[in-house]
Amino acid sequence: NSVFLDIGANIGLYSIRIAREISNTGGKVIAIEPNPPSLERLGVNVKAHDLGNISIHAVAIGDYRGSANLVVAEEDLAIVNAVRDDESGEIPVVPLEDILNEEGVAQIDALKIDIEGYEYRALKPFFTHCSKELWPKRISIEHLGDKSDIETLLIDIGYNFRGKTRSNAFYSLGD
């Protein structure tokens, strides 16, 4: 009954692989992706792999309920930044706990997050408002660029740094 949460799922590289691995154990994957072209490809990929244990949410995770506009880098459709715009934004923005409540999640075994520098704004309210029992046991976070605010938060609340690759840093809760 493992739960894998993929915030910034893009086309499903992590989501699909994990969903396949946990499909026979009753596990599920929650994929969150706001960028319409990536979201469309994610849906195609999930369907092509015939995975019934992935739910897709077409929202951005943030520190408020409202909307935003996305700014997509010309040279790379995977690099997307949300511009807070409660009046005219086309992309819904919700706190993470809204998705978890909708999904009936009682545990998060692993979380992958890659949302181009918005990690702190997405996760800080979650760690503030949700019980520690719901906190992910393991976290993978893209560490390119300045992510020191979220990395400092993780250490301060009890996560241990476990290592890094060229692009990702890994944390676990407790020992």
mmCIF file of C-alpha atoms in Angstrom:
data_model
loop_
_atom_site.group_PDB
_atom_site.id
_atom_site.type_symbol
_atom_site.label_atom_id
_atom_site.label_comp_id
_atom_site.label_asym_id
_atom_site.label_seq_id
_atom_site.Cartn_x
_atom_site.Cartn_y
_atom_site.Cartn_z
ATOM 1 C CA ASN A 1 0.000 0.000 0.000
ATOM 2 C CA SER A 2 2.877 2.365 -0.702
ATOM 3 C CA VAL A 3 2.163 5.927 -1.798
ATOM 4 C CA PHE A 4 4.558 7.772 -4.083
ATOM 5 C CA LEU A 5 3.929 11.481 -4.596
ATOM 6 C CA ASP A 6 5.419 13.122 -7.694
ATOM 7 C CA ILE A 7 5.162 16.912 -7.609
ATOM 8 C CA GLY A 8 6.270 18.256 -10.968
ATOM 9 C CA ALA A 9 5.686 14.899 -12.652
ATOM 10 C CA ASN A 10 6.444 16.238 -16.136
ATOM 11 C CA ILE A 11 5.869 13.368 -18.613
ATOM 12 C CA GLY A 12 6.002 10.671 -15.947
ATOM 13 C CA LEU A 13 9.586 9.442 -15.925
ATOM 14 C CA TYR A 14 9.478 8.740 -12.170
ATOM 15 C CA SER A 15 5.724 8.160 -11.833
ATOM 16 C CA ILE A 16 5.498 5.433 -14.455
ATOM 17 C CA ARG A 17 8.515 3.500 -13.236
ATOM 18 C CA ILE A 18 7.364 3.582 -9.609
ATOM 19 C CA ALA A 19 3.745 2.749 -10.559
ATOM 20 C CA ARG A 20 4.946 -0.366 -12.362
ATOM 21 C CA GLU A 21 7.042 -1.440 -9.376
ATOM 22 C CA ILE A 22 4.224 -1.068 -6.825
ATOM 23 C CA SER A 23 1.259 -2.091 -8.969
ATOM 24 C CA ASN A 24 1.092 -5.623 -7.562
ATOM 25 C CA THR A 25 1.293 -4.468 -3.946
ATOM 26 C CA GLY A 26 -1.725 -2.159 -3.862
ATOM 27 C CA GLY A 27 0.480 0.909 -4.073
ATOM 28 C CA LYS A 28 -0.450 4.110 -5.820
ATOM 29 C CA VAL A 29 1.214 7.081 -7.425
ATOM 30 C CA ILE A 30 -0.106 10.616 -7.270
ATOM 31 C CA ALA A 31 1.315 12.658 -10.153
ATOM 32 C CA ILE A 32 0.941 16.442 -10.078
ATOM 33 C CA GLU A 33 1.738 18.451 -13.209
ATOM 34 C CA PRO A 34 0.366 21.881 -14.186
ATOM 35 C CA ASN A 35 2.078 22.404 -17.564
ATOM 36 C CA PRO A 36 -0.469 21.534 -20.316
ATOM 37 C CA PRO A 37 1.974 20.029 -22.878
ATOM 38 C CA SER A 38 3.709 17.924 -20.207
ATOM 39 C CA LEU A 39 0.355 16.996 -18.697
ATOM 40 C CA GLU A 40 -0.924 15.780 -22.050
ATOM 41 C CA ARG A 41 2.180 13.634 -22.599
ATOM 42 C CA LEU A 42 1.915 12.309 -19.032
ATOM 43 C CA GLY A 43 -1.637 11.151 -19.743
ATOM 44 C CA VAL A 44 -0.565 9.474 -22.985
ATOM 45 C CA ASN A 45 2.318 7.717 -21.230
ATOM 46 C CA VAL A 46 0.149 6.468 -18.373
ATOM 47 C CA LYS A 47 -2.416 5.150 -20.839
ATOM 48 C CA ALA A 48 0.265 3.525 -23.032
ATOM 49 C CA HIS A 49 1.602 1.638 -20.004
ATOM 50 C CA ASP A 50 -1.925 0.679 -18.909
ATOM 51 C CA LEU A 51 -1.326 1.798 -15.334
ATOM 52 C CA GLY A 52 -4.430 2.055 -13.188
ATOM 53 C CA ASN A 53 -2.576 2.993 -10.024
ATOM 54 C CA ILE A 54 -1.623 6.533 -11.070
ATOM 55 C CA SER A 55 -3.876 9.498 -10.443
ATOM 56 C CA ILE A 56 -3.027 12.726 -12.255
ATOM 57 C CA HIS A 57 -3.765 16.198 -10.909
ATOM 58 C CA ALA A 58 -3.586 19.151 -13.293
ATOM 59 C CA VAL A 59 -2.690 21.745 -10.681
ATOM 60 C CA ALA A 60 0.281 23.608 -9.292
ATOM 61 C CA ILE A 61 1.118 23.100 -5.626
ATOM 62 C CA GLY A 62 1.556 26.332 -3.723
ATOM 63 C CA ASP A 63 1.051 28.217 -0.491
ATOM 64 C CA TYR A 64 -2.427 29.490 -1.436
ATOM 65 C CA ARG A 65 -5.650 28.513 -3.204
ATOM 66 C CA GLY A 66 -6.118 30.432 -6.409
ATOM 67 C CA SER A 67 -4.586 30.509 -9.823
ATOM 68 C CA ALA A 68 -1.350 31.274 -11.618
ATOM 69 C CA ASN A 69 0.033 31.667 -15.071
ATOM 70 C CA LEU A 70 2.945 29.559 -16.246
ATOM 71 C CA VAL A 71 6.037 30.902 -17.928
ATOM 72 C CA VAL A 72 7.716 28.217 -20.019
ATOM 73 C CA ALA A 73 11.388 28.503 -20.958
ATOM 74 C CA GLU A 74 11.698 28.788 -24.736
ATOM 75 C CA GLU A 75 14.571 26.360 -24.942
ATOM 76 C CA ASP A 76 13.110 23.710 -22.601
ATOM 77 C CA LEU A 77 9.417 22.896 -22.081
ATOM 78 C CA ALA A 78 10.329 21.123 -18.845
ATOM 79 C CA ILE A 79 11.429 24.382 -17.195
ATOM 80 C CA VAL A 80 8.261 26.102 -16.080
ATOM 81 C CA ASN A 81 7.765 28.812 -13.494
ATOM 82 C CA ALA A 82 4.431 29.787 -11.981
ATOM 83 C CA VAL A 83 3.605 33.468 -11.817
ATOM 84 C CA ARG A 84 1.154 34.149 -9.001
ATOM 85 C CA ASP A 85 -1.883 35.806 -10.520
ATOM 86 C CA ASP A 86 -5.093 35.260 -8.581
ATOM 87 C CA GLU A 87 -7.195 37.264 -11.025
ATOM 88 C CA SER A 88 -6.430 35.931 -14.491
ATOM 89 C CA GLY A 89 -4.307 32.827 -14.017
ATOM 90 C CA GLU A 90 -5.224 29.780 -16.039
ATOM 91 C CA ILE A 91 -3.614 27.143 -13.807
ATOM 92 C CA PRO A 92 -5.272 26.192 -10.494
ATOM 93 C CA VAL A 93 -2.987 26.435 -7.469
ATOM 94 C CA VAL A 94 -3.755 24.478 -4.300
ATOM 95 C CA PRO A 95 -1.932 23.544 -1.119
ATOM 96 C CA LEU A 96 -0.582 19.998 -1.099
ATOM 97 C CA GLU A 97 -2.920 18.956 1.709
ATOM 98 C CA ASP A 98 -5.921 19.551 -0.603
ATOM 99 C CA ILE A 99 -4.673 16.830 -2.983
ATOM 100 C CA LEU A 100 -3.831 14.477 -0.119
ATOM 101 C CA ASN A 101 -7.303 14.933 1.406
ATOM 102 C CA GLU A 102 -8.951 14.354 -1.976
ATOM 103 C CA GLU A 103 -6.932 11.157 -2.431
ATOM 104 C CA GLY A 104 -7.511 9.960 1.142
ATOM 105 C CA VAL A 105 -3.786 9.635 1.765
ATOM 106 C CA ALA A 106 -2.746 8.582 5.258
ATOM 107 C CA GLN A 107 0.948 8.020 4.484
ATOM 108 C CA ILE A 108 3.537 9.122 1.958
ATOM 109 C CA ASP A 109 6.335 6.644 1.517
ATOM 110 C CA ALA A 110 8.305 8.726 -0.961
ATOM 111 C CA LEU A 111 8.084 12.174 -2.520
ATOM 112 C CA LYS A 112 9.848 13.462 -5.614
ATOM 113 C CA ILE A 113 9.615 17.203 -6.135
ATOM 114 C CA ASP A 114 10.967 19.284 -9.007
ATOM 115 C CA ILE A 115 9.103 22.552 -9.389
ATOM 116 C CA GLU A 116 11.825 24.975 -10.430
ATOM 117 C CA GLY A 117 12.520 26.798 -7.178
ATOM 118 C CA TYR A 118 8.987 26.752 -5.733
ATOM 119 C CA GLU A 119 9.676 23.782 -3.475
ATOM 120 C CA TYR A 120 9.755 25.851 -0.295
ATOM 121 C CA ARG A 121 6.427 27.563 -1.029
ATOM 122 C CA ALA A 122 4.860 24.207 -1.852
ATOM 123 C CA LEU A 123 6.180 22.217 1.112
ATOM 124 C CA LYS A 124 6.451 24.718 3.986
ATOM 125 C CA PRO A 125 2.649 24.937 4.505
ATOM 126 C CA PHE A 126 2.385 21.147 4.286
ATOM 127 C CA PHE A 127 4.996 20.621 6.999
ATOM 128 C CA THR A 128 3.377 23.355 9.105
ATOM 129 C CA HIS A 129 -0.237 22.120 8.884
ATOM 130 C CA CYS A 130 -0.024 18.340 8.474
ATOM 131 C CA SER A 131 0.825 15.828 11.170
ATOM 132 C CA LYS A 132 4.278 14.315 11.187
ATOM 133 C CA GLU A 133 2.719 10.889 10.512
ATOM 134 C CA LEU A 134 1.863 12.141 7.020
ATOM 135 C CA TRP A 135 5.338 13.493 6.250
ATOM 136 C CA PRO A 136 7.156 11.561 3.505
ATOM 137 C CA LYS A 137 9.606 8.952 4.721
ATOM 138 C CA ARG A 138 11.930 9.751 1.810
ATOM 139 C CA ILE A 139 12.324 12.829 -0.375
ATOM 140 C CA SER A 140 14.105 13.371 -3.669
ATOM 141 C CA ILE A 141 14.478 17.010 -4.635
ATOM 142 C CA GLU A 142 16.162 18.524 -7.636
ATOM 143 C CA HIS A 143 19.018 20.620 -6.263
ATOM 144 C CA LEU A 144 19.980 22.618 -9.328
ATOM 145 C CA GLY A 145 19.956 26.325 -8.619
ATOM 146 C CA ASP A 146 19.368 27.907 -5.221
ATOM 147 C CA LYS A 147 17.284 25.475 -3.171
ATOM 148 C CA SER A 148 18.970 26.173 0.161
ATOM 149 C CA ASP A 149 15.716 27.392 1.755
ATOM 150 C CA ILE A 150 13.921 24.057 1.310
ATOM 151 C CA GLU A 151 17.033 22.037 2.062
ATOM 152 C CA THR A 152 17.522 23.977 5.309
ATOM 153 C CA LEU A 153 13.861 23.449 6.220
ATOM 154 C CA LEU A 154 14.148 19.691 5.691
ATOM 155 C CA ILE A 155 17.189 19.448 7.977
ATOM 156 C CA ASP A 156 15.581 21.708 10.602
ATOM 157 C CA ILE A 157 12.452 19.542 10.877
ATOM 158 C CA GLY A 158 14.295 16.245 11.211
ATOM 159 C CA TYR A 159 15.196 14.976 7.750
ATOM 160 C CA ASN A 160 18.668 13.566 7.192
ATOM 161 C CA PHE A 161 20.637 14.294 4.041
ATOM 162 C CA ARG A 162 21.473 10.944 2.428
ATOM 163 C CA GLY A 163 23.381 11.937 -0.682
ATOM 164 C CA LYS A 164 23.056 13.436 -4.102
ATOM 165 C CA THR A 165 23.450 12.793 -7.780
ATOM 166 C CA ARG A 166 24.284 15.363 -10.417
ATOM 167 C CA SER A 167 20.702 16.672 -10.248
ATOM 168 C CA ASN A 168 18.969 15.378 -7.112
ATOM 169 C CA ALA A 169 19.435 15.425 -3.363
ATOM 170 C CA PHE A 170 17.987 12.692 -1.157
ATOM 171 C CA TYR A 171 16.593 12.948 2.369
ATOM 172 C CA SER A 172 15.029 10.503 4.815
ATOM 173 C CA LEU A 173 12.980 11.150 7.911
ATOM 174 C CA GLY A 174 14.764 9.929 11.010
ATOM 175 C CA ASP A 175 17.196 7.037 10.795
#
